[in-house]
mmCIF file of C-alpha atoms and ligand atoms in Angstrom:
data_model
loop_
_atom_site.group_PDB
_atom_site.id
_atom_site.type_symbol
_atom_site.label_atom_id
_atom_site.label_comp_id
_atom_site.label_asym_id
_atom_site.label_seq_id
_atom_site.Cartn_x
_atom_site.Cartn_y
_atom_site.Cartn_z
ATOM 1 C CA MET F 17 -20.222 4.972 18.261
ATOM 2 C CA GLY F 18 -19.550 2.798 15.250
ATOM 3 C CA SER F 19 -21.755 0.068 13.932
ATOM 4 C CA THR F 20 -20.515 -3.273 12.700
ATOM 5 C CA ALA F 21 -21.274 -4.056 9.096
ATOM 6 C CA GLY F 22 -20.999 -7.796 8.593
ATOM 7 C CA MET F 23 -19.135 -8.834 5.432
ATOM 8 C CA GLY F 24 -19.514 -12.588 5.905
ATOM 9 C CA SER F 25 -17.472 -14.946 8.070
ATOM 10 C CA THR F 26 -15.599 -18.207 7.815
ATOM 11 C CA ALA F 27 -17.347 -21.033 9.625
ATOM 12 C CA GLY F 28 -15.616 -21.877 12.894
ATOM 13 C CA SER F 29 -13.175 -18.966 12.889
ATOM 14 C CA LEU F 30 -13.515 -15.548 14.423
ATOM 15 C CA PRO F 31 -14.241 -13.026 11.655
ATOM 16 C CA ARG F 32 -11.488 -10.476 11.154
ATOM 17 C CA ARG F 33 -12.620 -7.007 12.129
ATOM 18 C CA VAL F 34 -11.320 -3.875 10.468
ATOM 19 C CA LEU F 35 -11.989 -0.423 11.897
ATOM 20 C CA ILE F 36 -12.412 2.104 9.085
ATOM 21 C CA THR F 37 -12.183 5.501 10.793
ATOM 22 C CA ARG F 38 -13.739 7.686 8.063
ATOM 23 C CA GLN F 39 -15.609 7.298 4.796
ATOM 24 C CA LEU F 40 -13.127 6.219 2.101
ATOM 25 C CA PRO F 41 -13.436 6.981 -1.635
ATOM 26 C CA GLU F 42 -16.004 4.850 -3.429
ATOM 27 C CA GLY F 43 -14.755 1.401 -4.340
ATOM 28 C CA SER F 44 -11.934 1.377 -1.766
ATOM 29 C CA LEU F 45 -13.419 -1.356 0.402
ATOM 30 C CA GLU F 46 -14.048 -3.891 -2.367
ATOM 31 C CA ILE F 47 -11.075 -5.982 -1.304
ATOM 32 C CA PHE F 48 -12.888 -6.840 1.920
ATOM 33 C CA THR F 49 -16.170 -7.846 0.308
ATOM 34 C CA SER F 50 -14.884 -11.188 -0.972
ATOM 35 C CA LYS F 51 -13.308 -12.039 2.381
ATOM 36 C CA SER F 52 -14.651 -13.010 5.768
ATOM 37 C CA TYR F 53 -14.027 -9.592 7.205
ATOM 38 C CA GLU F 54 -16.256 -7.380 9.308
ATOM 39 C CA LEU F 55 -16.014 -3.658 8.955
ATOM 40 C CA ILE F 56 -16.484 -1.367 11.927
ATOM 41 C CA MET F 57 -17.463 1.994 10.516
ATOM 42 C CA ARG F 58 -19.939 4.809 10.714
ATOM 43 C CA ASP F 59 -22.558 5.717 8.169
ATOM 44 C CA ASP F 60 -21.504 9.360 8.392
ATOM 45 C CA ASP F 61 -18.061 10.942 8.067
ATOM 46 C CA GLU F 62 -17.785 12.201 11.678
ATOM 47 C CA PRO F 63 -14.274 11.710 13.066
ATOM 48 C CA TRP F 64 -14.026 9.271 15.970
ATOM 49 C CA SER F 65 -13.158 10.886 19.289
ATOM 50 C CA HIS F 66 -10.033 9.666 21.024
ATOM 51 C CA SER F 67 -11.971 7.610 23.572
ATOM 52 C CA GLU F 68 -14.085 6.067 20.801
ATOM 53 C CA LEU F 69 -10.901 5.122 18.958
ATOM 54 C CA VAL F 70 -9.487 3.530 22.113
ATOM 55 C CA ASP F 71 -12.680 1.494 22.604
ATOM 56 C CA ALA F 72 -12.903 0.468 18.977
ATOM 57 C CA ALA F 73 -9.218 -0.516 18.844
ATOM 58 C CA ARG F 74 -9.852 -3.106 21.592
ATOM 59 C CA ASN F 75 -12.159 -5.005 19.256
ATOM 60 C CA ALA F 76 -10.338 -4.673 15.960
ATOM 61 C CA ASP F 77 -7.716 -6.767 14.176
ATOM 62 C CA ALA F 78 -6.826 -3.825 11.982
ATOM 63 C CA ILE F 79 -7.366 -0.090 11.640
ATOM 64 C CA VAL F 80 -7.474 1.805 8.363
ATOM 65 C CA SER F 81 -6.676 5.315 9.572
ATOM 66 C CA LEU F 82 -6.305 8.756 8.074
ATOM 67 C CA LEU F 83 -3.757 11.423 8.948
ATOM 68 C CA THR F 84 -6.369 13.199 11.084
ATOM 69 C CA ASP F 85 -6.641 10.180 13.422
ATOM 70 C CA LYS F 86 -4.277 10.324 16.375
ATOM 71 C CA ILE F 87 -3.173 6.742 16.827
ATOM 72 C CA ASP F 88 -1.219 7.227 20.032
ATOM 73 C CA GLU F 89 0.099 4.908 22.719
ATOM 74 C CA GLU F 90 -3.295 4.633 24.418
ATOM 75 C CA VAL F 91 -5.062 3.524 21.245
ATOM 76 C CA LEU F 92 -2.268 1.072 20.433
ATOM 77 C CA GLN F 93 -2.162 -0.312 23.959
ATOM 78 C CA ALA F 94 -5.918 -0.926 23.896
ATOM 79 C CA GLY F 95 -5.469 -2.641 20.552
ATOM 80 C CA ALA F 96 -2.592 -4.752 21.845
ATOM 81 C CA GLU F 97 -4.700 -5.839 24.852
ATOM 82 C CA GLY F 98 -7.225 -7.026 22.285
ATOM 83 C CA ARG F 99 -6.106 -8.409 18.932
ATOM 84 C CA LEU F 100 -4.864 -5.450 16.891
ATOM 85 C CA LYS F 101 -2.208 -6.497 14.384
ATOM 86 C CA VAL F 102 -1.963 -3.621 11.925
ATOM 87 C CA VAL F 103 -2.661 0.078 11.433
ATOM 88 C CA ALA F 104 -2.680 1.093 7.774
ATOM 89 C CA ASN F 105 -2.647 4.853 7.250
ATOM 90 C CA ALA F 106 -4.145 5.999 3.944
ATOM 91 C CA ALA F 107 -1.410 8.644 3.629
ATOM 92 C CA VAL F 108 2.296 8.660 2.920
ATOM 93 C CA GLY F 109 3.036 10.547 6.159
ATOM 94 C CA TYR F 110 2.486 8.605 9.382
ATOM 95 C CA ASP F 111 3.399 11.199 12.006
ATOM 96 C CA ASN F 112 -0.115 10.750 13.439
ATOM 97 C CA ILE F 113 0.876 7.239 14.551
ATOM 98 C CA ASP F 114 3.141 6.560 17.524
ATOM 99 C CA LEU F 115 5.515 4.265 15.655
ATOM 100 C CA LYS F 116 7.663 3.443 18.687
ATOM 101 C CA SER F 117 4.650 2.210 20.657
ATOM 102 C CA ALA F 118 3.385 0.256 17.661
ATOM 103 C CA MET F 119 6.756 -1.492 17.392
ATOM 104 C CA ARG F 120 6.760 -2.191 21.128
ATOM 105 C CA PHE F 121 3.293 -3.772 20.884
ATOM 106 C CA HIS F 122 4.222 -5.676 17.684
ATOM 107 C CA ILE F 123 1.566 -3.855 15.697
ATOM 108 C CA ALA F 124 2.506 -3.348 12.052
ATOM 109 C CA VAL F 125 2.215 0.172 10.588
ATOM 110 C CA CYS F 126 1.715 0.691 6.854
ATOM 111 C CA ASN F 127 1.450 3.832 4.733
ATOM 112 C CA THR F 128 0.927 4.630 1.042
ATOM 113 C CA PRO F 129 4.273 5.594 -0.507
ATOM 114 C CA GLY F 130 4.790 5.926 -4.243
ATOM 115 C CA VAL F 131 1.191 6.338 -5.369
ATOM 116 C CA LEU F 132 0.732 10.047 -4.660
ATOM 117 C CA ASP F 133 4.077 11.468 -5.769
ATOM 118 C CA GLU F 134 3.031 12.889 -9.128
ATOM 119 C CA THR F 135 -0.276 14.252 -7.842
ATOM 120 C CA THR F 136 1.402 15.960 -4.894
ATOM 121 C CA ALA F 137 4.192 17.297 -7.111
ATOM 122 C CA ASP F 138 1.524 18.789 -9.402
ATOM 123 C CA LEU F 139 0.093 20.634 -6.414
ATOM 124 C CA ALA F 140 3.504 21.805 -5.189
ATOM 125 C CA PHE F 141 4.116 23.217 -8.652
ATOM 126 C CA LEU F 142 0.725 24.882 -8.666
ATOM 127 C CA LEU F 143 1.731 26.624 -5.406
ATOM 128 C CA ILE F 144 5.134 27.579 -6.824
ATOM 129 C CA LEU F 145 3.450 29.216 -9.812
ATOM 130 C CA ALA F 146 0.560 30.767 -7.898
ATOM 131 C CA ALA F 147 2.742 32.251 -5.137
ATOM 132 C CA SER F 148 5.378 33.554 -7.567
ATOM 133 C CA ARG F 149 2.808 35.147 -9.884
ATOM 134 C CA LEU F 150 0.528 36.565 -7.160
ATOM 135 C CA ALA F 151 -2.371 34.549 -8.526
ATOM 136 C CA TYR F 152 -4.397 34.708 -5.313
ATOM 137 C CA GLU F 153 -4.040 38.474 -4.885
ATOM 138 C CA ALA F 154 -4.928 39.131 -8.529
ATOM 139 C CA ALA F 155 -7.870 36.699 -8.595
ATOM 140 C CA SER F 156 -9.268 38.078 -5.305
ATOM 141 C CA ASP F 157 -9.166 41.642 -6.624
ATOM 142 C CA LEU F 158 -10.959 40.602 -9.777
ATOM 143 C CA ARG F 159 -13.708 38.766 -7.897
ATOM 144 C CA SER F 160 -14.252 41.591 -5.421
ATOM 145 C CA GLY F 161 -14.548 44.194 -8.173
ATOM 146 C CA GLN F 162 -11.213 45.830 -7.253
ATOM 147 C CA TRP F 163 -9.699 45.382 -10.706
ATOM 148 C CA ALA F 164 -10.145 48.574 -12.716
ATOM 149 C CA GLY F 165 -8.391 47.397 -15.885
ATOM 150 C CA TRP F 166 -4.981 46.399 -17.146
ATOM 151 C CA GLY F 167 -1.970 48.236 -15.761
ATOM 152 C CA ILE F 168 1.691 47.844 -16.539
ATOM 153 C CA ASN F 169 2.669 47.955 -12.895
ATOM 154 C CA GLN F 170 -0.013 45.608 -11.577
ATOM 155 C CA TYR F 171 0.578 42.271 -9.912
ATOM 156 C CA LEU F 172 4.251 42.151 -10.696
ATOM 157 C CA GLY F 173 5.300 38.679 -9.697
ATOM 158 C CA ARG F 174 8.510 36.678 -9.923
ATOM 159 C CA ASP F 175 9.475 34.569 -12.919
ATOM 160 C CA VAL F 176 9.414 30.865 -12.294
ATOM 161 C CA HIS F 177 11.239 30.034 -15.517
ATOM 162 C CA GLY F 178 14.947 30.474 -14.960
ATOM 163 C CA ALA F 179 14.559 30.605 -11.150
ATOM 164 C CA LEU F 180 16.783 28.639 -8.806
ATOM 165 C CA LEU F 181 14.591 26.107 -7.012
ATOM 166 C CA GLY F 182 15.866 24.666 -3.730
ATOM 167 C CA LEU F 183 14.246 21.423 -2.605
ATOM 168 C CA VAL F 184 14.521 20.510 1.060
ATOM 169 C CA GLY F 185 14.306 16.718 1.217
ATOM 170 C CA TYR F 186 14.844 14.694 -1.932
ATOM 171 C CA GLY F 187 12.484 11.760 -1.828
ATOM 172 C CA ARG F 188 10.069 10.725 -4.541
ATOM 173 C CA ILE F 189 7.811 13.790 -4.345
ATOM 174 C CA ALA F 190 10.729 16.236 -4.405
ATOM 175 C CA ARG F 191 12.182 14.471 -7.442
ATOM 176 C CA ALA F 192 8.848 14.705 -9.222
ATOM 177 C CA VAL F 193 8.837 18.459 -8.469
ATOM 178 C CA ALA F 194 12.399 18.680 -9.817
ATOM 179 C CA ASP F 195 11.257 17.061 -13.102
ATOM 180 C CA ARG F 196 8.541 19.666 -13.497
ATOM 181 C CA ALA F 197 10.915 22.510 -12.610
ATOM 182 C CA ARG F 198 13.464 21.442 -15.216
ATOM 183 C CA GLY F 199 10.661 21.578 -17.784
ATOM 184 C CA PHE F 200 10.179 25.202 -16.758
ATOM 185 C CA GLY F 201 13.866 25.944 -17.256
ATOM 186 C CA CYS F 202 14.643 26.208 -13.531
ATOM 187 C CA GLU F 203 17.973 25.306 -12.041
ATOM 188 C CA VAL F 204 17.337 22.801 -9.258
ATOM 189 C CA ILE F 205 19.376 22.161 -6.125
ATOM 190 C CA HIS F 206 18.479 19.964 -3.175
ATOM 191 C CA HIS F 207 19.376 19.322 0.429
ATOM 192 C CA ALA F 208 18.847 16.019 2.223
ATOM 193 C CA ARG F 209 20.032 14.438 5.461
ATOM 194 C CA HIS F 210 22.331 12.071 3.592
ATOM 195 C CA ASP F 211 24.385 12.827 0.498
ATOM 196 C CA THR F 212 22.246 11.742 -2.440
ATOM 197 C CA GLY F 213 25.284 11.621 -4.713
ATOM 198 C CA LEU F 214 23.127 13.368 -7.314
ATOM 199 C CA PRO F 215 23.868 16.614 -9.174
ATOM 200 C CA GLY F 216 22.622 19.641 -7.255
ATOM 201 C CA PHE F 217 23.124 18.145 -3.773
ATOM 202 C CA ILE F 218 23.899 20.811 -1.168
ATOM 203 C CA SER F 219 25.055 19.438 2.180
ATOM 204 C CA ASP F 220 24.348 22.664 4.036
ATOM 205 C CA LEU F 221 20.705 23.746 4.438
ATOM 206 C CA ALA F 222 21.757 27.337 5.160
ATOM 207 C CA SER F 223 23.540 27.571 1.854
ATOM 208 C CA LEU F 224 20.507 26.229 -0.062
ATOM 209 C CA LEU F 225 18.242 28.743 1.685
ATOM 210 C CA GLY F 226 20.591 31.631 0.905
ATOM 211 C CA ARG F 227 20.790 30.777 -2.788
ATOM 212 C CA SER F 228 17.266 29.719 -3.750
ATOM 213 C CA ASP F 229 14.676 31.960 -5.396
ATOM 214 C CA ILE F 230 12.040 29.389 -4.489
ATOM 215 C CA VAL F 231 12.253 26.883 -1.629
ATOM 216 C CA SER F 232 9.946 23.862 -1.585
ATOM 217 C CA LEU F 233 9.748 21.534 1.423
ATOM 218 C CA HIS F 234 9.527 17.755 1.083
ATOM 219 C CA VAL F 235 10.561 16.190 4.381
ATOM 220 C CA PRO F 236 8.510 13.968 6.678
ATOM 221 C CA LEU F 237 7.626 15.339 10.113
ATOM 222 C CA THR F 238 9.928 13.822 12.729
ATOM 223 C CA ASP F 239 11.565 15.092 15.923
ATOM 224 C CA ASP F 240 14.458 16.252 13.717
ATOM 225 C CA THR F 241 12.347 18.166 11.199
ATOM 226 C CA TYR F 242 10.007 19.956 13.645
ATOM 227 C CA HIS F 243 10.553 23.684 12.858
ATOM 228 C CA LEU F 244 13.382 22.775 10.489
ATOM 229 C CA ILE F 245 12.505 26.094 8.887
ATOM 230 C CA GLY F 246 12.438 28.283 11.995
ATOM 231 C CA ARG F 247 13.028 31.984 12.533
ATOM 232 C CA ASP F 248 16.796 31.668 11.992
ATOM 233 C CA GLU F 249 16.418 29.688 8.776
ATOM 234 C CA ILE F 250 13.787 32.108 7.433
ATOM 235 C CA ALA F 251 16.237 34.938 8.106
ATOM 236 C CA LEU F 252 18.762 33.111 5.911
ATOM 237 C CA MET F 253 16.384 32.924 2.943
ATOM 238 C CA LYS F 254 17.147 35.128 -0.014
ATOM 239 C CA GLN F 255 15.396 38.520 0.140
ATOM 240 C CA GLY F 256 12.214 38.316 -1.929
ATOM 241 C CA SER F 257 12.155 34.544 -2.264
ATOM 242 C CA VAL F 258 9.126 32.241 -2.249
ATOM 243 C CA LEU F 259 8.459 29.362 0.169
ATOM 244 C CA VAL F 260 6.196 26.423 -0.633
ATOM 245 C CA ASN F 261 5.201 23.724 1.839
ATOM 246 C CA THR F 262 3.289 20.588 0.871
ATOM 247 C CA SER F 263 4.880 18.342 3.533
ATOM 248 C CA ARG F 264 3.711 18.950 7.113
ATOM 249 C CA GLY F 265 2.864 22.272 8.743
ATOM 250 C CA GLN F 266 5.048 21.718 11.822
ATOM 251 C CA VAL F 267 8.166 21.656 9.643
ATOM 252 C CA VAL F 268 7.863 25.466 9.487
ATOM 253 C CA ASP F 269 7.537 28.021 12.281
ATOM 254 C CA GLU F 270 4.295 29.472 10.913
ATOM 255 C CA GLN F 271 4.405 32.646 13.026
ATOM 256 C CA ALA F 272 7.973 33.467 11.963
ATOM 257 C CA LEU F 273 7.033 32.813 8.333
ATOM 258 C CA ALA F 274 3.957 35.040 8.519
ATOM 259 C CA GLU F 275 6.006 37.865 10.038
ATOM 260 C CA ALA F 276 8.699 37.564 7.350
ATOM 261 C CA LEU F 277 5.983 37.702 4.705
ATOM 262 C CA LEU F 278 4.346 40.792 6.180
ATOM 263 C CA GLN F 279 7.747 42.502 6.488
ATOM 264 C CA GLY F 280 8.428 41.782 2.800
ATOM 265 C CA ARG F 281 11.488 39.622 3.563
ATOM 266 C CA ILE F 282 9.682 36.779 1.792
ATOM 267 C CA PHE F 283 7.903 37.655 -1.459
ATOM 268 C CA GLY F 284 5.193 35.025 -1.240
ATOM 269 C CA VAL F 285 4.266 31.687 0.286
ATOM 270 C CA GLY F 286 2.293 28.740 -1.025
ATOM 271 C CA LEU F 287 1.038 26.472 1.739
ATOM 272 C CA ASP F 288 -1.031 23.305 1.707
ATOM 273 C CA VAL F 289 -0.287 22.311 5.314
ATOM 274 C CA TYR F 290 -0.430 24.110 8.687
ATOM 275 C CA GLU F 291 0.951 23.751 12.178
ATOM 276 C CA ASN F 292 -2.444 23.296 13.842
ATOM 277 C CA GLU F 293 -4.814 22.089 11.146
ATOM 278 C CA PRO F 294 -7.529 23.073 10.528
ATOM 279 C CA SER F 295 -6.503 26.375 12.200
ATOM 280 C CA VAL F 296 -4.394 28.729 10.139
ATOM 281 C CA ASN F 297 -2.256 31.522 11.552
ATOM 282 C CA PRO F 298 -4.355 34.737 11.355
ATOM 283 C CA LEU F 299 -1.413 36.712 9.974
ATOM 284 C CA LEU F 300 -1.203 34.322 7.047
ATOM 285 C CA LEU F 301 -4.938 34.539 6.499
ATOM 286 C CA LYS F 302 -4.750 38.283 6.082
ATOM 287 C CA SER F 303 -1.730 38.304 3.780
ATOM 288 C CA PRO F 304 -2.642 38.651 0.083
ATOM 289 C CA ARG F 305 0.707 37.091 -0.807
ATOM 290 C CA ALA F 306 -0.088 33.802 0.877
ATOM 291 C CA VAL F 307 -1.663 31.173 -1.367
ATOM 292 C CA LEU F 308 -3.362 28.887 1.137
ATOM 293 C CA LEU F 309 -4.887 25.524 0.284
ATOM 294 C CA PRO F 310 -6.637 23.103 2.667
ATOM 295 C CA HIS F 311 -4.235 20.108 2.624
ATOM 296 C CA ILE F 312 -5.213 18.817 -0.829
ATOM 297 C CA GLY F 313 -1.785 17.646 -2.061
ATOM 298 C CA SER F 314 -2.957 14.169 -3.061
ATOM 299 C CA ALA F 315 -6.586 15.106 -3.656
ATOM 300 C CA THR F 316 -7.561 13.682 -7.005
ATOM 301 C CA ARG F 317 -10.208 10.973 -7.160
ATOM 302 C CA ALA F 318 -7.800 8.534 -8.797
ATOM 303 C CA THR F 319 -4.963 9.060 -6.326
ATOM 304 C CA ARG F 320 -7.072 9.102 -3.167
ATOM 305 C CA THR F 321 -8.822 5.886 -4.290
ATOM 306 C CA THR F 322 -5.473 4.232 -4.972
ATOM 307 C CA MET F 323 -4.184 5.316 -1.549
ATOM 308 C CA ALA F 324 -7.235 3.931 0.250
ATOM 309 C CA ARG F 325 -7.068 0.638 -1.678
ATOM 310 C CA MET F 326 -3.375 0.328 -0.888
ATOM 311 C CA ALA F 327 -4.074 0.732 2.827
ATOM 312 C CA CYS F 328 -6.866 -1.874 2.681
ATOM 313 C CA GLN F 329 -4.611 -4.272 0.766
ATOM 314 C CA ALA F 330 -1.926 -3.867 3.442
ATOM 315 C CA VAL F 331 -4.466 -4.842 6.113
ATOM 316 C CA CYS F 332 -5.297 -8.047 4.236
ATOM 317 C CA ASP F 333 -1.608 -8.783 3.678
ATOM 318 C CA VAL F 334 -0.726 -8.494 7.351
ATOM 319 C CA LEU F 335 -3.787 -10.372 8.606
ATOM 320 C CA GLU F 336 -3.239 -13.126 6.046
ATOM 321 C CA GLY F 337 0.444 -13.526 6.906
ATOM 322 C CA ARG F 338 2.102 -11.653 4.030
ATOM 323 C CA THR F 339 4.561 -8.781 4.428
ATOM 324 C CA PRO F 340 3.243 -5.729 2.569
ATOM 325 C CA ASP F 341 5.707 -3.624 0.535
ATOM 326 C CA ASN F 342 4.396 -0.572 2.306
ATOM 327 C CA LEU F 343 5.258 -1.759 5.811
ATOM 328 C CA VAL F 344 6.893 1.098 7.743
ATOM 329 C CA ARG F 345 10.162 -0.098 9.206
ATOM 330 C CA SER F 346 11.707 1.435 12.277
ATOM 331 C CA GLU F 347 14.632 3.006 10.410
ATOM 332 C CA ASN F 348 12.285 5.033 8.128
HETATM 333 C C1 LIG C 30 -0.739 13.617 2.929
HETATM 334 O O1 LIG C 30 -0.420 14.592 3.518
HETATM 335 C C2 LIG C 30 -0.083 12.346 3.078
HETATM 336 O O2 LIG C 30 0.782 12.189 3.961
HETATM 337 O O3 LIG C 30 -0.425 11.433 2.320
#
């Protein structure tokens, strides 16, 4: 169970209590130190169980959560029965939070848009390059002593320069990937729910999948995007193409993708996210053409610190009566 670390209080008023679910990057909590806030947090980095979260929510004015915390109706209801006003997720995605229940209980939800776009786009591009050039397969052979010397027919990948890159979703991260791709001489097309009015917009997902040499996914996880790339869509992808996912694992049918990869329909995949994290489909784990990273899209010290600070700032804004820029609105 969590301990309460006192951070001072204002005479006569109830101190504001913020539940911090996990250890945040160093320096993230400074905003609270000058205020009369109490922090409920653990000394270690053990995740809170669901029942612990429910109990802690009853006594908190705010929660700073991470994408691994399931902030569901039960947690929110317990919070609403107490004094919970805001849940600030230190992530751009907020599919771990039941937004409808939060709205019903008048609990604000905040996320961290804008501050991780470039860092995540860097990682998406790393996966595009690594999957296209068989970097994992080649590096593994070298490390395990399998490499017997240079060969003209070894590790023949796909060129990234000059490739047609299809972006599914065209928010800030996708656009940052597009900037990088143009620097590599790629042609870039994109598909989004609404016409972006921008060059390269393709209204039909099937047509984008059929044309692209590389497909990179940049949509949030919602009821509409669950298995957006399912068995049928994978079958539409160009023979020998590459798929990269840095969004959410459930956007792709992982089993169908793994089978397509093993059958050689798909040349390679670069994944940073999985359907059932931290589990990874065993077929993917045994495929040398799958570059698999452990959900590190925004993982640089600078970006993760900025994300955590942004979430903490949003807590102060809501509790002190200001509307944060990063408030999630129902239409998002
Ligand atoms: C990471 O996946 C995020 O949503 O910030």
